[in-house]
Amino acid sequence: MDKIQTVKPSREARHDAPLKVTGQAKYTSDFNFPRMAYAVPVCATVGKGKIRAIDSSSARAMKGVLGVYSRENIGALYRPTKEASMDYRIDEARPPFEDDLITYYGQYVAVAVAETFELAQAAAKAVKVSYVSEKPKLGGKLEQEDLKKTDHERGDAAKAFAQAEVKVDHVYVTPTEVHNPIELHATVAHWTSPDKVTLYETSQAIHAQRNVMAQILGIPRENVQVITKFLGSGFGGKLWCWPHSAIAAATARKLNRPVKLVTDRHMAFTNVGHRPRTEQRIQLGADKNGKFKALIHDYASQSSMDDEYKENCGEVSGFLYGVSDVKVTSGVARRNQSVPTAMRGPGAVPGLHALESAVDELAIALNMDPVALRILNDTNDDQMTKKPFSSRHLKECLELGAQKFGWSKRNAKIGSMKDGDEIIGYGVAACTWPARRLDADAAVEFTRDGRVKISCGTHDVGTGMYTVLANIVHEETGIAKDKIDVELGDTNLPKGPIAGGSMATGSVVPAVVEACKKAKKNLLTAATKIQSSPFKGLKDDEIKFEKGLVTGKRGGKMDFASLLKKLNMSSAAGLASVKGNMAAMDKEKFSTKSFGAQFVEIGWNPLLAKLRVRRVVSVIDAGRIINFQPARNQIEGAIVMGVGMGLFEYAVTDARDGFIANANLADYVMPVHADCPEIDVTFLDYPDKEANAYGARGVGEIGLAGIAPAICAAVHHATGVRVRELPVRIEDLLAT
Amino acid sequence: MQSFGYKKAGSLDEAARTGADGIKFLGGGTTLIDLMKLEVERPKALVDITALPLAAIEKQKDGGVKIGATVRNSDLAHNDYIKKNYAVLSQALLAGASAQLRNKATTAGNLLQRTRCTYFRDPSRACNKRVPKSGCGAIGGHNRNLAILGTSNDCIATNPSDMNVAMMALGARVHVLGEKGERFINIDEFYLLPGNTPEKETVLQPGDLITAVSLPALPAGTVTSYLKLRDRASYEFALASSAVVASIQGGKLTRLRFAMGGIGTKPWRNPEAEKVLLNGGTIQDAVAFFLKDAKPQSENGFKVELAKRCLTHSLKNALKA
Amino acid sequence: MSEENSKVSRRSFLRHAGVAGAGVAALPLISNAQNAPPISESEKPYVPDGAQDVRLNINGKNYDLKIEPRVTLLDCLRENLNLTGTKKGCDHGQCGACTIHVNGKRVNSCLSLAIAHQGDAITTIEGLGTTQKPHPMQKAFMEHDAYQCGYCTSGQIMSATALLKEPCGKAAGDVREAMSGNICRCGAYKNILEAIQDVRGV
């Protein structure tokens, strides 16, 4: 093995660490205002039908209840523009209470607003809604009812598959998964004048939230300010506007009081999106040496009745391996369920469960090592876009991962490896995630009180944006980090990108660097031009800015704060706008993607029917890693989420009427601390200058990709049972 | 939550006097407050009994122990006498819930823990236990976590407690203060099968106050253990659990009680299955006898096999001594 | 402990909160601004029917409130006293985000009634340490990056500090089990474990 470059571990507290550990970081529901009222929605208890009547008399009779609102009296709420671009993106476009139709269980039908939370909650429970109930369309095999399309085609995949010497052909299923960030979705709506509102939102996309909410409320976009200072994570579930925001804003406007609406955990399952169920057929064929010859990926994902959200499962099938003949087809199956939305690694994560499981099954059919099979089918070109990869080190990920994991100790025979009563299984999967850049504006300002302020209307959702930006400006200016302020999460700031798709860091950093350079330049220019300056008359190359000090060639040194005072300036500022590449991906010369390899060890104790993920080794090729500790943390956390995806998580719909039967954190099983395996994460160190000036491709999603199929491969290795429908449950293994 | 009155009881007599329909005693609140938020429970008033002198763990002269009703689960689990003499109880308690919930939950509250059946917990669903004669949403619905033993056509809800399984295996006695003074109920008679009245879960009468639970002294050479199986590694209710209390003297099994959780409509014990082993039968026979009446629902058929492995493992471990 | 009594309303608390916010300014400031309008002294908190006088001792200070019996300790802290460091994640004892100490023991504040805790010593994250003088556990969480989004962090830290006084074995597995009542959806468990073991000197 050639020497593989890896990132050296480093450790440093986050910029926002003191606020987070003392409870002072302000999350949306932490904002309290004088005269604030509380709103609690009422949810439909049928899966399909019509509202017959809403009796709110007993709720309204409660002293302290300010109002009960529904389709009868909520007033005008408008449908927003719905477009795929991120400026007007919304997944559930129907404004709340628009009509009396119920298309999914849990749909908001009314809201109670009261002086206290307790009163609002009791009042909401006291609202009696009667329905004309119909049999909802639920369950069954997912047929591609509409939007059936060919996502990608090259060569003649059907013919190549027919001719392949060794092949596998199976259907893989991923269930409905729920983001369940621990912070509940919330809105605090505060009208500062009759047509101006400030919305404190749990948002990963404040600008889209502003645009959409302005339309829903029918007021000018400039009159909506959206603020998200700290977000209790989102995983995609807090990207786009959900109906509770409109309910909070509308009731606040009606009552002329600030209104706080915090959704409850049940609503996290029904009113704010989920990753939809997918059914994916993979036909993968190879020659007898293991060279892939044909890949057919045909899938359907579930959507709601009114809005189409498609889980783009086939995206990675087009480029992960070198295969001459490929066909990817897809469609959406409509059900009476709430609207799905993007969840961490949308498309790729469920798609890779299918593809990488099929690769593992093919390795077995070929009697080949699954690591070797993947390396054999590595490619330097993205065969889908016919462009070279800007930087692809999947092979190194697999090789280094195998070495760190101890893959060579694997005895391929099923059930052959033991540790006491436990049967050990090893599994591997490759993973990938595209790198894209979004438009980003940012400002950097040196102020006369000796501080540097960075402003960008983007978000820190736990990814470390506050820290990344402080560190970058520290690197650019040499100014101590405790003199650097970062302001994010406000639509009044320069427009920043969404916090999603692993794109924010790579998009914002270049803008901040550019703004910082401009601010420095503007300061130095002023210093050479203004009469009162000690540096007056110096040429551009005779003055420099270092560690917060301005130094002239002919001697003279002054800290920037004193200089600003001398110059009668409040600050020296720079504003930068850096374009992304989302709008014109086809014009890019390279295909920029991150890659990785996930190695998993499971233990199955048949005596106790106990299945545990014991160990995970993850090697990630994501370009430059700007902040090691938070980046590693993200991969480790994604692996924990992957344990949940592999072993525990699925939302249960009662097929009789759409009732979500495990809509709480006791019954929707997510990994607790005791489920956390031993984790070893390594980052390869190959900065990708094609991705952006900093060479960073982002690490938000890729850690989750590949974990579930690696778990399934390991389970098969231990037990001989191939689980194709996630999660792997105890009942799947009791025959062993 | 609907509004309610609140009173902290100053004495046992006062508490006993206030007990009536619509009034609930508040201990740790981990079940009660939870269900009040869901409006499954809608008491008119709460009588807080945590200030009453019911929080002691008292060793009895005969070697047994009396556990006060408001002893917190964590205090009970970490009590030295309990750990030494009733390890199964300590293990069962520590297998349940989380450390912070165990710091709140009380002994009597745990005895009266309500089912986790999702249809019971949601007032918009049909549930005979919550509203008699309203139907059962769980039969034919989501019932993976529900019971395979002791079910009826009206109810298949599981008793979710870990502690109760240990109490059953230990042969606990429940001390109750009622209208006519104090009385004692053997744990074997404490819980009711759902039958066609699943709303009645225990033999307690309205107003009855549990004051303590006592455990008999166990003979020397007694081995006890608790085993819990579930999906994730912690903080989850049991899919199946087993508690075994076995006394072996002179190499001979002289006394045996075992019970299972997560699979029955009450903490499940079957004395006839114990007799199989006491009469020299095999573990395999005893387990098969224990589970012979198992009636799986649409999603929980695997529990028969799971329960078999759980109980077999526990008995093997206990009896190898 | 010297006790400072204060008669509070939700409104006057907002002003206190503003002052507390200023204490953070010495830190690398991350705009935490409240944008709250000035609060007039004349505004009285709403007193619902059935409200009772309740005195709570929180972080060594007495608070006199008029609240209904159904107000949970969690909502009382957050909505009546503006002590918003304690978080709501599930409201049913299923996540641990609301963990606080009552008489030194960790409990879920969402399943506790405020009225039932008169006379108890209640400690919240705000009473544990400050940005200037953090508790060793808060320091360790910073050093080990034992969070991502930070939302469950107050609960994690309150659990972790309580654990220091509980009978918990030294092994990683013992800590993992003892910390399983606090779900971290970001999955920062590995770093949380390291932070706790660091403080315990294990």
Coordinates of C-alpha atoms in Angstrom, one line a residue, chain B residues 37-277:
Chain B
K37 CA -50.5 14.6 30.1
L38 CA -52.0 12.2 27.6
E39 CA -55.3 12.6 29.4
V40 CA -55.5 8.9 29.9
E41 CA -55.7 9.7 33.6
R42 CA -57.9 12.6 34.6
P43 CA -58.0 12.6 38.4
K44 CA -60.0 15.3 40.2
A45 CA -57.2 15.6 42.7
L46 CA -53.9 14.3 43.7
V47 CA -52.8 13.4 47.2
D48 CA -49.1 13.6 47.4
I49 CA -47.9 10.8 49.7
T50 CA -44.2 11.4 49.5
A51 CA -44.0 13.2 52.9
L52 CA -45.5 10.2 54.7
P53 CA -43.3 7.9 56.7
L54 CA -43.3 5.2 54.0
A55 CA -39.7 5.5 52.7
A56 CA -37.9 3.0 54.9
I57 CA -36.4 -0.3 54.0
E58 CA -36.7 -2.4 57.2
K59 CA -35.0 -5.7 57.9
Q60 CA -37.4 -8.0 59.6
K61 CA -36.6 -10.3 62.5
D62 CA -37.1 -13.4 60.4
G63 CA -34.6 -12.2 57.9
G64 CA -37.3 -10.8 55.5
V65 CA -37.6 -7.2 54.6
K66 CA -40.3 -4.6 54.5
I67 CA -40.0 -2.0 51.8
G68 CA -42.0 1.3 52.2
A69 CA -44.4 2.3 49.5
T70 CA -42.4 5.5 48.6
V71 CA -38.9 4.0 48.6
R72 CA -37.5 5.2 45.4
N73 CA -36.5 2.5 42.9
S74 CA -32.8 3.7 42.9
D75 CA -32.6 3.6 46.7
L76 CA -34.1 0.1 46.7
A77 CA -31.8 -1.2 44.0
H78 CA -28.7 0.1 45.7
N79 CA -29.6 -1.0 49.2
D80 CA -27.0 -3.3 50.6
Y81 CA -29.4 -5.7 52.2
I82 CA -31.4 -6.0 49.0
K83 CA -28.3 -6.5 46.9
K84 CA -27.1 -9.2 49.1
N85 CA -30.3 -11.1 49.8
Y86 CA -32.6 -10.2 46.9
A87 CA -30.2 -9.6 44.0
V88 CA -33.0 -10.4 41.5
L89 CA -34.9 -7.3 42.8
S90 CA -31.9 -5.0 42.5
Q91 CA -31.1 -6.3 39.0
A92 CA -34.7 -6.0 37.9
L93 CA -35.0 -2.4 39.1
L94 CA -31.7 -1.4 37.5
A95 CA -32.8 -3.0 34.2
G96 CA -35.8 -0.7 34.2
A97 CA -36.2 2.8 32.9
S98 CA -33.2 5.2 33.4
A99 CA -31.3 6.4 36.4
Q100 CA -33.2 9.6 36.6
L101 CA -36.6 7.9 36.4
R102 CA -35.5 5.4 39.0
N103 CA -34.7 8.3 41.3
K104 CA -38.3 9.3 41.1
A105 CA -40.3 6.1 40.7
T106 CA -41.5 4.5 43.9
T107 CA -42.1 0.9 45.0
A108 CA -45.9 1.2 45.1
G109 CA -46.0 3.2 42.0
N110 CA -44.0 0.6 40.1
L111 CA -46.4 -2.1 41.4
L112 CA -49.2 -0.1 39.7
Q113 CA -47.4 0.8 36.6
R114 CA -49.7 0.9 33.6
T115 CA -49.3 -0.8 30.3
R116 CA -47.3 0.8 27.4
C117 CA -49.9 -0.4 24.9
T118 CA -50.0 2.4 22.3
Y119 CA -53.8 2.1 22.0
F120 CA -54.2 2.5 25.7
R121 CA -52.0 5.6 25.7
D122 CA -53.9 7.5 23.0
P123 CA -57.5 8.5 23.9
S124 CA -58.4 8.7 20.2
R125 CA -58.0 4.9 19.9
A126 CA -60.3 2.2 21.0
C127 CA -59.2 0.6 24.3
N128 CA -61.3 -1.5 26.6
K129 CA -58.9 -0.9 29.4
R130 CA -59.2 2.9 29.2
V131 CA -62.9 3.0 28.2
P132 CA -64.7 -0.3 29.0
K133 CA -66.5 -1.9 26.0
S134 CA -64.9 0.5 23.5
G135 CA -63.0 -2.2 21.7
C136 CA -59.3 -3.1 21.4
G137 CA -57.2 -1.3 18.8
A138 CA -54.2 -3.5 19.5
I139 CA -55.7 -6.8 18.3
G140 CA -55.0 -6.7 14.6
G141 CA -53.0 -3.5 15.1
H142 CA -49.4 -2.8 16.3
N143 CA -48.9 -5.4 18.9
R144 CA -45.2 -6.4 18.6
N145 CA -44.6 -5.4 22.3
L146 CA -47.8 -6.9 23.6
A147 CA -48.7 -10.0 25.5
I148 CA -48.8 -13.7 24.5
L149 CA -50.0 -15.0 27.9
G150 CA -53.1 -14.1 29.8
T151 CA -54.7 -12.3 26.9
S152 CA -58.4 -12.1 26.2
N153 CA -60.6 -11.1 23.3
D154 CA -60.8 -7.7 25.0
C155 CA -57.2 -7.0 25.9
I156 CA -53.7 -8.0 25.1
A157 CA -51.8 -5.3 27.0
T158 CA -48.6 -6.2 28.7
N159 CA -47.7 -5.4 32.3
P160 CA -44.5 -3.5 31.5
S161 CA -42.7 -3.5 34.9
D162 CA -39.4 -5.2 35.6
M163 CA -39.7 -4.9 39.4
N164 CA -43.0 -6.7 39.4
V165 CA -41.5 -9.8 37.8
A166 CA -38.9 -10.0 40.6
M167 CA -41.6 -9.4 43.2
M168 CA -43.6 -12.2 41.7
A169 CA -40.6 -14.6 41.8
L170 CA -39.8 -13.5 45.4
G171 CA -43.4 -14.1 46.6
A172 CA -43.8 -10.6 47.8
R173 CA -46.7 -9.4 50.0
V174 CA -48.4 -6.1 49.4
H175 CA -49.5 -4.1 52.5
V176 CA -52.6 -2.1 51.9
L177 CA -54.4 0.4 54.1
G178 CA -58.0 0.5 53.2
E179 CA -61.4 1.5 54.6
K180 CA -61.4 -1.4 57.0
G181 CA -57.8 -0.9 58.1
E182 CA -54.6 -2.7 57.1
R183 CA -54.6 -5.9 55.0
F184 CA -52.1 -8.0 53.2
I185 CA -52.3 -9.4 49.7
N186 CA -50.0 -12.0 48.2
I187 CA -48.5 -10.8 45.0
D188 CA -49.9 -14.0 43.3
E189 CA -53.4 -12.7 44.0
F190 CA -52.7 -9.0 43.5
Y191 CA -53.0 -8.8 39.7
L192 CA -56.1 -9.7 37.7
L193 CA -56.3 -11.2 34.3
P194 CA -58.0 -8.8 31.8
G195 CA -60.9 -11.2 30.9
N196 CA -63.8 -9.0 29.9
T197 CA -62.9 -6.4 32.5
P198 CA -59.4 -5.2 31.5
E199 CA -60.0 -1.9 33.3
K200 CA -59.6 -3.8 36.5
E201 CA -55.9 -4.5 36.9
T202 CA -55.5 -5.3 40.6
V203 CA -57.7 -6.4 43.5
L204 CA -57.3 -2.9 45.1
Q205 CA -60.5 -1.1 45.9
P206 CA -61.0 2.7 45.4
G207 CA -59.2 4.6 48.1
D208 CA -56.8 1.7 49.0
L209 CA -53.3 3.0 49.8
I210 CA -50.4 0.7 49.4
T211 CA -48.1 1.3 52.4
A212 CA -45.4 -1.3 51.9
V213 CA -44.2 -4.5 50.2
S214 CA -42.6 -7.2 52.2
L215 CA -40.4 -10.0 51.1
P216 CA -40.0 -13.3 52.8
A217 CA -36.6 -14.5 54.1
L218 CA -35.0 -16.8 51.6
P219 CA -33.3 -20.0 52.7
A220 CA -29.5 -20.3 52.6
G221 CA -28.3 -21.5 49.3
T222 CA -30.8 -19.5 47.3
V223 CA -29.7 -18.1 43.9
T224 CA -31.6 -15.3 42.3
S225 CA -31.2 -13.6 38.9
Y226 CA -33.0 -11.4 36.5
L227 CA -32.5 -11.3 32.7
K228 CA -34.1 -8.8 30.3
L229 CA -34.2 -9.0 26.5
R230 CA -35.0 -6.0 24.4
D231 CA -34.0 -4.3 21.1
R232 CA -31.6 -1.7 22.3
A233 CA -29.1 -2.1 25.1
S234 CA -30.8 0.0 27.7
Y235 CA -33.8 2.4 28.5
E236 CA -36.4 0.2 26.9
F237 CA -39.2 -1.9 28.1
A238 CA -38.7 -5.7 28.0
L239 CA -39.6 -7.8 25.0
A240 CA -39.1 -10.7 27.4
S241 CA -37.6 -10.9 30.9
S242 CA -37.3 -13.6 33.5
A243 CA -36.7 -13.6 37.3
V244 CA -35.6 -16.8 39.0
V245 CA -35.4 -17.6 42.7
A246 CA -34.0 -21.1 43.3
S247 CA -32.9 -22.7 46.5
I248 CA -30.5 -25.6 46.3
Q249 CA -29.7 -27.5 49.4
G250 CA -27.4 -30.5 49.5
G251 CA -27.3 -30.5 45.7
K252 CA -31.1 -30.7 45.5
L253 CA -33.5 -28.1 44.3
T254 CA -35.8 -27.5 47.3
R255 CA -37.6 -24.3 46.4
L256 CA -38.2 -22.6 43.1
R257 CA -40.2 -19.7 41.9
F258 CA -39.8 -18.0 38.5
A259 CA -41.7 -15.4 36.6
M260 CA -41.6 -13.6 33.3
G261 CA -42.2 -10.1 32.1
G262 CA -42.9 -8.5 28.8
I263 CA -45.0 -11.4 27.6
G264 CA -48.0 -11.5 30.0
T265 CA -51.0 -9.3 30.8
K266 CA -49.6 -9.5 34.3
P267 CA -46.2 -10.4 35.7
W268 CA -46.4 -14.1 34.7
R269 CA -45.9 -17.0 37.0
N270 CA -47.0 -20.6 36.6
P271 CA -46.5 -22.7 39.8
E272 CA -47.2 -25.9 37.8
A273 CA -44.2 -25.1 35.6
E274 CA -42.0 -24.8 38.7
K275 CA -43.3 -28.2 39.9
V276 CA -42.0 -29.8 36.7
L277 CA -38.4 -28.9 37.8

